[in-house]
GROMACS .gro file of C-alpha atoms in nm:
model
  360
    1MET     CA    1   5.656   5.701   5.320
    2GLN     CA    2   5.526   5.570   5.694
    3THR     CA    3   5.833   5.324   5.701
    4ILE     CA    4   6.028   5.646   5.604
    5THR     CA    5   5.864   5.856   5.875
    6LYS     CA    6   5.904   5.579   6.159
    7TYR     CA    7   6.257   5.563   6.146
    8LEU     CA    8   6.298   5.939   6.188
    9ALA     CA    9   6.110   5.945   6.460
   10LEU     CA   10   6.324   5.638   6.639
   11VAL     CA   11   6.621   5.857   6.535
   12ALA     CA   12   6.497   6.148   6.691
   13LEU     CA   13   6.419   5.996   7.003
   14THR     CA   14   6.733   5.826   7.029
   15LEU     CA   15   6.942   6.161   7.009
   16ASN     CA   16   6.671   6.302   7.291
   17VAL     CA   17   6.773   6.043   7.507
   18HIS     CA   18   7.149   6.119   7.450
   19ILE     CA   19   7.101   6.465   7.469
   20ILE     CA   20   6.963   6.448   7.821
   21ASN     CA   21   7.196   6.196   7.926
   22ALA     CA   22   7.458   6.450   7.829
   23GLN     CA   23   7.320   6.775   8.024
   24ASP     CA   24   7.307   6.537   8.339
   25THR     CA   25   7.613   6.442   8.274
   26ILE     CA   26   7.742   6.815   8.271
   27GLN     CA   27   7.498   6.901   8.533
   28ASN     CA   28   7.662   6.631   8.747
   29THR     CA   29   8.012   6.735   8.699
   30ASN     CA   30   7.938   7.067   8.767
   31ASN     CA   31   7.792   7.013   9.106
   32GLN     CA   32   8.074   6.749   9.194
   33THR     CA   33   8.316   7.027   9.070
   34ARG     CA   34   8.156   7.310   9.305
   35ILE     CA   35   8.140   7.049   9.576
   36GLU     CA   36   8.497   6.991   9.591
   37ALA     CA   37   8.585   7.344   9.569
   38PHE     CA   38   8.392   7.437   9.900
   39ILE     CA   39   8.520   7.124  10.071
   40ALA     CA   40   8.896   7.274   9.981
   41PHE     CA   41   8.783   7.644  10.102
   42LYS     CA   42   8.690   7.470  10.413
   43GLU     CA   43   9.070   7.452  10.484
   44THR     CA   44   9.111   7.766  10.377
   45ILE     CA   45   8.891   7.907  10.619
   46LYS     CA   46   9.081   7.723  10.924
   47THR     CA   47   9.404   7.883  10.785
   48GLN     CA   48   9.287   8.212  10.761
   49GLU     CA   49   9.171   8.213  11.125
   50ARG     CA   50   9.451   8.043  11.270
   51ASP     CA   51   9.697   8.302  11.128
   52PHE     CA   52   9.463   8.610  11.233
   53LEU     CA   53   9.472   8.460  11.604
   54LYS     CA   54   9.893   8.420  11.536
   55ALA     CA   55   9.884   8.776  11.480
   56GLU     CA   56   9.630   8.873  11.759
   57VAL     CA   57   9.835   8.676  11.978
   58GLU     CA   58  10.181   8.834  11.904
   59ALA     CA   59   9.998   9.190  11.891
   60ILE     CA   60   9.953   9.081  12.280
   61THR     CA   61  10.263   8.958  12.342
   62ILE     CA   62  10.422   9.302  12.228
   63ARG     CA   63  10.207   9.480  12.495
   64LEU     CA   64  10.291   9.256  12.739
   65GLU     CA   65  10.631   9.325  12.683
   66LYS     CA   66  10.621   9.702  12.675
   67GLY     CA   67  10.423   9.660  13.050
   68GLU     CA   68  10.119   9.788  12.920
   69ILE     CA   69   9.923   9.486  13.080
   70SER     CA   70  10.013   9.216  13.309
   71ASN     CA   71  10.060   8.869  13.259
   72SER     CA   72   9.695   8.704  13.372
   73GLU     CA   73   9.557   9.016  13.106
   74ALA     CA   74   9.770   8.910  12.874
   75GLU     CA   75   9.664   8.551  12.940
   76GLU     CA   76   9.297   8.665  12.969
   77LEU     CA   77   9.302   8.859  12.612
   78LYS     CA   78   9.471   8.525  12.425
   79MET     CA   79   9.178   8.342  12.545
   80GLU     CA   80   8.937   8.564  12.446
   81ALA     CA   81   9.105   8.565  12.103
   82ALA     CA   82   9.130   8.185  12.072
   83LYS     CA   83   8.771   8.153  12.141
   84LYS     CA   84   8.652   8.416  11.874
   85ARG     CA   85   8.860   8.241  11.592
   86ALA     CA   86   8.731   7.867  11.748
   87LEU     CA   87   8.364   7.994  11.675
   88ASN     CA   88   8.467   8.182  11.370
   89ILE     CA   89   8.604   7.867  11.225
   90GLU     CA   90   8.267   7.683  11.361
   91ASN     CA   91   8.015   7.922  11.202
   92ARG     CA   92   8.213   7.973  10.874
   93LEU     CA   93   8.250   7.610  10.798
   94ALA     CA   94   7.846   7.543  10.909
   95ILE     CA   95   7.789   7.821  10.606
   96VAL     CA   96   8.013   7.600  10.335
   97ASP     CA   97   7.832   7.278  10.491
   98ASN     CA   98   7.490   7.389  10.380
   99LYS     CA   99   7.618   7.529  10.044
  100ILE     CA  100   7.762   7.160   9.973
  101ALA     CA  101   7.411   7.022  10.084
  102LEU     CA  102   7.226   7.260   9.882
  103LEU     CA  103   7.415   7.151   9.558
  104GLU     CA  104   7.384   6.831   9.667
  105ARG     CA  105   7.020   6.843   9.628
  106ASN     CA  106   6.991   7.050   9.356
  107ASP     CA  107   7.085   6.985   8.975
  108TYR     CA  108   7.306   7.270   8.850
  109ARG     CA  109   6.992   7.423   8.620
  110ILE     CA  110   6.780   7.451   8.965
  111GLU     CA  111   7.055   7.539   9.194
  112ASN     CA  112   7.161   7.818   8.975
  113LYS     CA  113   6.832   8.021   9.052
  114MET     CA  114   6.861   8.003   9.416
  115SER     CA  115   6.977   8.372   9.452
  116ASP     CA  116   6.844   8.400   9.807
  117TYR     CA  117   7.138   8.230   9.897
  118GLU     CA  118   7.461   8.198   9.726
  119LEU     CA  119   7.813   8.148   9.885
  120LYS     CA  120   8.077   8.218   9.700
  121GLU     CA  121   8.480   8.347   9.733
  122GLU     CA  122   8.567   8.590   9.486
  123LYS     CA  123   8.910   8.644   9.327
  124GLN     CA  124   9.016   8.926   9.532
  125ASN     CA  125   9.012   8.700   9.813
  126LEU     CA  126   8.677   8.787   9.930
  127PHE     CA  127   8.474   8.546  10.165
  128GLY     CA  128   8.077   8.665  10.064
  129VAL     CA  129   7.744   8.554  10.158
  130ASN     CA  130   7.453   8.667   9.907
  131ILE     CA  131   7.148   8.746  10.118
  132SER     CA  132   6.825   8.882   9.955
  133ASN     CA  133   7.089   8.983   9.670
  134LYS     CA  134   7.254   9.200   9.902
  135THR     CA  135   7.648   9.091   9.910
  136PHE     CA  136   7.842   9.097  10.281
  137ASN     CA  137   8.187   9.049  10.182
  138VAL     CA  138   8.484   9.026  10.454
  139LYS     CA  139   8.833   9.097  10.285
  140THR     CA  140   9.082   8.792  10.409
  141LYS     CA  141   9.389   8.870  10.209
  142LYS     CA  142   9.655   8.894  10.455
  143THR     CA  143   9.925   9.152  10.373
  144PRO     CA  144  10.270   8.980  10.409
  145ILE     CA  145  10.454   9.144  10.721
  146LYS     CA  146  10.735   9.319  10.642
  147TYR     CA  147  11.039   9.172  10.835
  148ASP     CA  148  11.199   9.529  10.905
  149ILE     CA  149  11.043   9.840  10.964
  150ARG     CA  150  11.292  10.145  10.978
  151THR     CA  151  11.014  10.428  11.012
  152SER     CA  152  10.788  10.422  11.242
  153ASN     CA  153  10.473  10.706  11.351
  154ASP     CA  154  10.352  10.831  11.691
  155PHE     CA  155  10.113  11.067  11.827
  156LEU     CA  156  10.223  11.368  12.004
  157PHE     CA  157  10.072  11.551  12.332
  158ALA     CA  158  10.229  11.820  12.502
  159ILE     CA  159  10.164  12.063  12.810
  160GLY     CA  160  10.336  12.275  13.046
  161PHE     CA  161  10.391  12.629  13.106
  162ASN     CA  162  10.455  12.942  12.900
  163ASN     CA  163  10.573  13.236  12.935
  164ALA     CA  164  10.790  13.493  12.732
  165ILE     CA  165  11.167  13.605  12.753
  166ILE     CA  166  11.162  13.990  12.730
  167GLU     CA  167  11.470  14.204  12.630
  168GLY     CA  168  11.664  14.314  12.916
  169GLN     CA  169  11.401  14.235  13.177
  170SER     CA  170  11.388  13.875  13.373
  171LEU     CA  171  11.109  13.620  13.443
  172ASN     CA  172  11.001  13.797  13.751
  173ASP     CA  173  10.971  14.127  13.590
  174SER     CA  174  10.710  13.939  13.322
  175PRO     CA  175  10.353  14.075  13.277
  176TYR     CA  176  10.270  13.731  13.230
  177LYS     CA  177  10.139  13.528  13.517
  178LEU     CA  178  10.390  13.242  13.560
  179GLY     CA  179  10.203  12.987  13.723
  180SER     CA  180   9.860  13.030  13.478
  181SER     CA  181   9.999  13.080  13.111
  182GLY     CA  182  10.070  12.794  12.957
  183PHE     CA  183  10.102  12.620  12.658
  184VAL     CA  184   9.952  12.294  12.450
  185GLU     CA  185  10.113  12.092  12.118
  186LEU     CA  186   9.911  11.816  11.922
  187GLY     CA  187  10.078  11.640  11.663
  188TRP     CA  188  10.192  11.384  11.500
  189ASN     CA  189  10.549  11.251  11.430
  190TRP     CA  190  10.704  10.966  11.197
  191LYS     CA  191  11.071  10.800  11.344
  192THR     CA  192  11.341  10.706  11.115
  193ARG     CA  193  11.638  10.474  11.223
  194ILE     CA  194  11.944  10.665  11.059
  195LEU     CA  195  12.177  10.355  11.090
  196LYS     CA  196  12.087  10.014  10.928
  197ASN     CA  197  12.184   9.777  11.169
  198SER     CA  198  12.163  10.004  11.497
  199PRO     CA  199  11.851  10.178  11.634
  200PHE     CA  200  12.066  10.448  11.840
  201PHE     CA  201  12.041  10.758  11.640
  202ARG     CA  202  11.687  10.851  11.504
  203LEU     CA  203  11.566  11.100  11.276
  204LYS     CA  204  11.237  11.223  11.433
  205TYR     CA  205  10.981  11.462  11.209
  206GLY     CA  206  10.642  11.582  11.155
  207PHE     CA  207  10.386  11.845  11.204
  208SER     CA  208  10.219  12.020  11.527
  209PHE     CA  209   9.981  12.255  11.648
  210GLN     CA  210  10.084  12.455  11.915
  211TRP     CA  211   9.877  12.676  12.176
  212ASN     CA  212  10.062  12.962  12.385
  213LYS     CA  213   9.899  13.086  12.632
  214PHE     CA  214  10.007  13.418  12.816
  215ASN     CA  215   9.752  13.535  13.124
  216LEU     CA  216   9.832  13.920  13.182
  217GLU     CA  217   9.876  14.059  13.510
  218ASP     CA  218   9.789  14.427  13.660
  219ASN     CA  219   9.488  14.522  13.443
  220LYS     CA  220   9.691  14.461  13.169
  221TYR     CA  221   9.575  14.430  12.760
  222PHE     CA  222   9.703  14.409  12.434
  223GLN     CA  223   9.582  14.716  12.199
  224GLN     CA  224   9.703  14.730  11.853
  225ASN     CA  225   9.779  15.109  11.700
  226GLY     CA  226   9.845  15.024  11.377
  227ASP     CA  227  10.206  14.884  11.279
  228VAL     CA  228  10.261  14.875  11.658
  229THR     CA  229  10.084  14.656  11.978
  230GLU     CA  230  10.101  14.774  12.315
  231LEU     CA  231  10.056  14.656  12.660
  232ILE     CA  232   9.856  14.916  12.815
  233THR     CA  233   9.587  14.948  13.087
  234PHE     CA  234   9.262  14.872  13.115
  235PRO     CA  235   9.004  15.158  13.207
  236ASN     CA  236   8.784  14.910  13.395
  237ASP     CA  237   8.850  14.595  13.627
  238LEU     CA  238   8.976  14.353  13.474
  239LYS     CA  239   8.917  13.984  13.599
  240LYS     CA  240   9.055  13.832  13.335
  241SER     CA  241   9.305  13.886  13.076
  242LYS     CA  242   9.427  13.641  12.826
  243PHE     CA  243   9.648  13.638  12.488
  244LYS     CA  244   9.677  13.353  12.306
  245VAL     CA  245   9.893  13.260  11.987
  246THR     CA  246   9.810  12.958  11.746
  247ASN     CA  247  10.092  12.779  11.549
  248LEU     CA  248  10.162  12.532  11.280
  249VAL     CA  249  10.509  12.416  11.286
  250PHE     CA  250  10.709  12.133  11.146
  251PRO     CA  251  10.957  12.013  11.394
  252VAL     CA  252  11.238  11.774  11.322
  253HIS     CA  253  11.497  11.628  11.603
  254LEU     CA  254  11.766  11.391  11.606
  255GLU     CA  255  11.675  11.120  11.883
  256LEU     CA  256  11.940  10.954  12.081
  257GLY     CA  257  11.875  10.658  12.311
  258PRO     CA  258  11.928  10.241  12.302
  259LEU     CA  259  11.590  10.047  12.199
  260ARG     CA  260  11.477   9.694  12.299
  261LYS     CA  261  11.543   9.462  11.996
  262LEU     CA  262  11.223   9.232  11.905
  263ASP     CA  263  11.409   8.965  11.677
  264ARG     CA  264  11.139   8.735  11.581
  265GLU     CA  265  11.153   8.462  11.279
  266ASP     CA  266  10.931   8.675  11.042
  267ARG     CA  267  11.011   9.006  11.184
  268LEU     CA  268  11.249   9.256  11.342
  269ARG     CA  269  11.128   9.542  11.562
  270TYR     CA  270  11.267   9.795  11.816
  271ILE     CA  271  11.060   9.947  12.102
  272ASN     CA  272  11.125  10.212  12.363
  273ASN     CA  273  11.087   9.998  12.656
  274ASN     CA  274  11.151  10.239  12.956
  275LYS     CA  275  11.455  10.308  12.786
  276PHE     CA  276  11.703  10.685  12.817
  277LYS     CA  277  11.598  10.887  12.515
  278ILE     CA  278  11.709  11.240  12.417
  279GLY     CA  279  11.607  11.466  12.151
  280LEU     CA  280  11.744  11.769  12.021
  281GLY     CA  281  11.646  11.987  11.705
  282GLY     CA  282  11.398  12.281  11.618
  283TYR     CA  283  11.122  12.395  11.416
  284ALA     CA  284  10.975  12.635  11.189
  285GLY     CA  285  10.597  12.711  11.092
  286PHE     CA  286  10.341  12.976  11.044
  287ASN     CA  287  10.120  13.201  11.286
  288ILE     CA  288   9.739  13.073  11.201
  289GLY     CA  289   9.577  13.267  11.446
  290THR     CA  290   9.592  13.527  11.720
  291ARG     CA  291   9.286  13.607  11.996
  292GLN     CA  292   9.267  13.772  12.288
  293LYS     CA  293   8.958  13.737  12.572
  294LEU     CA  294   8.863  13.995  12.835
  295LYS     CA  295   8.634  13.960  13.135
  296TYR     CA  296   8.611  14.267  13.309
  297SER     CA  297   8.310  14.447  13.534
  298VAL     CA  298   8.142  14.790  13.431
  299ASP     CA  299   7.844  14.924  13.643
  300GLY     CA  300   7.843  14.583  13.878
  301GLU     CA  301   7.758  14.402  13.502
  302THR     CA  302   8.030  14.136  13.369
  303LYS     CA  303   8.115  14.144  13.030
  304LYS     CA  304   8.314  13.926  12.817
  305GLU     CA  305   8.485  14.047  12.481
  306LYS     CA  306   8.672  13.814  12.238
  307GLN     CA  307   8.895  13.968  12.036
  308LYS     CA  308   9.037  13.830  11.690
  309GLN     CA  309   9.287  14.019  11.465
  310SER     CA  310   9.692  13.979  11.379
  311PHE     CA  311   9.799  14.218  11.707
  312ASN     CA  312  10.113  14.207  11.496
  313THR     CA  313  10.186  13.904  11.609
  314THR     CA  314  10.495  13.711  11.375
  315ASN     CA  315  10.357  13.556  11.094
  316LEU     CA  316  10.663  13.319  11.038
  317VAL     CA  317  10.735  13.125  11.331
  318TYR     CA  318  11.095  12.944  11.439
  319GLY     CA  319  11.303  12.796  11.706
  320LEU     CA  320  11.484  12.535  11.920
  321SER     CA  321  11.340  12.220  12.095
  322GLY     CA  322  11.445  11.959  12.261
  323TYR     CA  323  11.344  11.676  12.493
  324VAL     CA  324  11.501  11.390  12.752
  325GLY     CA  325  11.353  11.146  12.903
  326PHE     CA  326  11.221  10.794  12.961
  327GLY     CA  327  11.011  10.535  12.728
  328ASP     CA  328  10.670  10.741  12.618
  329THR     CA  329  10.755  11.062  12.898
  330ALA     CA  330  11.002  11.326  12.889
  331LEU     CA  331  11.074  11.665  12.986
  332TYR     CA  332  10.985  11.909  12.715
  333VAL     CA  333  11.163  12.265  12.637
  334LYS     CA  334  11.086  12.455  12.362
  335TYR     CA  335  11.185  12.861  12.265
  336ASP     CA  336  11.098  13.090  12.001
  337LEU     CA  337  11.410  13.249  11.806
  338SER     CA  338  11.143  13.497  11.636
  339PRO     CA  339  10.996  13.742  11.821
  340ILE     CA  340  10.589  13.756  11.953
  341PHE     CA  341  10.561  14.069  11.804
  342ASN     CA  342  10.699  14.265  11.514
  343ASN     CA  343  10.805  14.648  11.511
  344GLN     CA  344  10.837  14.633  11.868
  345ALA     CA  345  11.078  14.848  12.057
  346VAL     CA  346  11.164  14.543  12.288
  347ASP     CA  347  11.191  14.228  12.155
  348GLN     CA  348  10.966  13.934  12.343
  349HIS     CA  349  11.033  13.575  12.288
  350ASN     CA  350  10.815  13.290  12.368
  351ILE     CA  351  10.979  12.969  12.621
  352SER     CA  352  10.809  12.674  12.713
  353VAL     CA  353  10.858  12.400  12.943
  354GLY     CA  354  10.631  12.098  13.019
  355VAL     CA  355  10.592  11.741  12.952
  356ARG     CA  356  10.647  11.559  12.620
  357PHE     CA  357  10.395  11.227  12.550
  358ASP     CA  358  10.536  11.070  12.249
  359VAL     CA  359  10.232  10.753  12.211
  360ASP     CA  360  10.287  10.531  11.907
   0.00000   0.00000   0.00000
């Protein structure tokens, strides 16, 4: 019996030695696999940062070609971008080298418990560092560059003088001050090239907020009486009498003019680098607010009044507009075909002349 027990103990000891050796082999294999993966990831880091630098340099070059910056400014920006990307490579490689060192010093079992500092590359192309169980990820997935973009967008800002064309009257007889009545327009536009291989014809469309302001003369102000709005004399001394209509409109213009072609290996772009342009079209939308502000004196005391009501202004607005200019700047004219007020004996139509900036 003692002999059988000795044999069984010897067999068990032999099996334990084999299991321990197998575990060590698995652990070493897992560590070596992970080390090799991190070494390969170091090349990925270099490629990513170089691609980022290439994109930044191309953006700086486009700004230079558009005249937004000088040659010296462009070179300085390129040097700063190169320095930043070089430091990024250095720092990111140092993190990976530290991770490799941890794997080389520790076995797989112990390393798996080191959650205080774990470097990982996720399937979503995220580069992340886990510190104190909080993960900070940087998305490194590079969006493929589209070779040809037929639709672009830009920000619209316009400002200028505002008044009204009144049936049977000239602008000299207008009740609104010619110099101080003005308008402001803010919006967002999209521009689509109509022809596939030529940028000469473009369709421009979007939305805008228009603020049309009238400064009234001769101590006049508007008073709403039922369905009729009348221009009457204020009983006291008016220091200010301002009437403002706010519209939300959707303009559409056919834009014509040459564009500069930038044909590169991986992309084709067209830019308006101080090229002549002309736009013809119109707009339609809604009146979203009407206000009147009065400032006057009563017995030597200054009072202010803000009146917010419809004043029988037209709810549906529409009109014609056009612009002509160079680059981002143009002379701008718009004219409302819809009357300012409903149910008036004499129609009034808003007209605006100013400067328009299309900033892309």
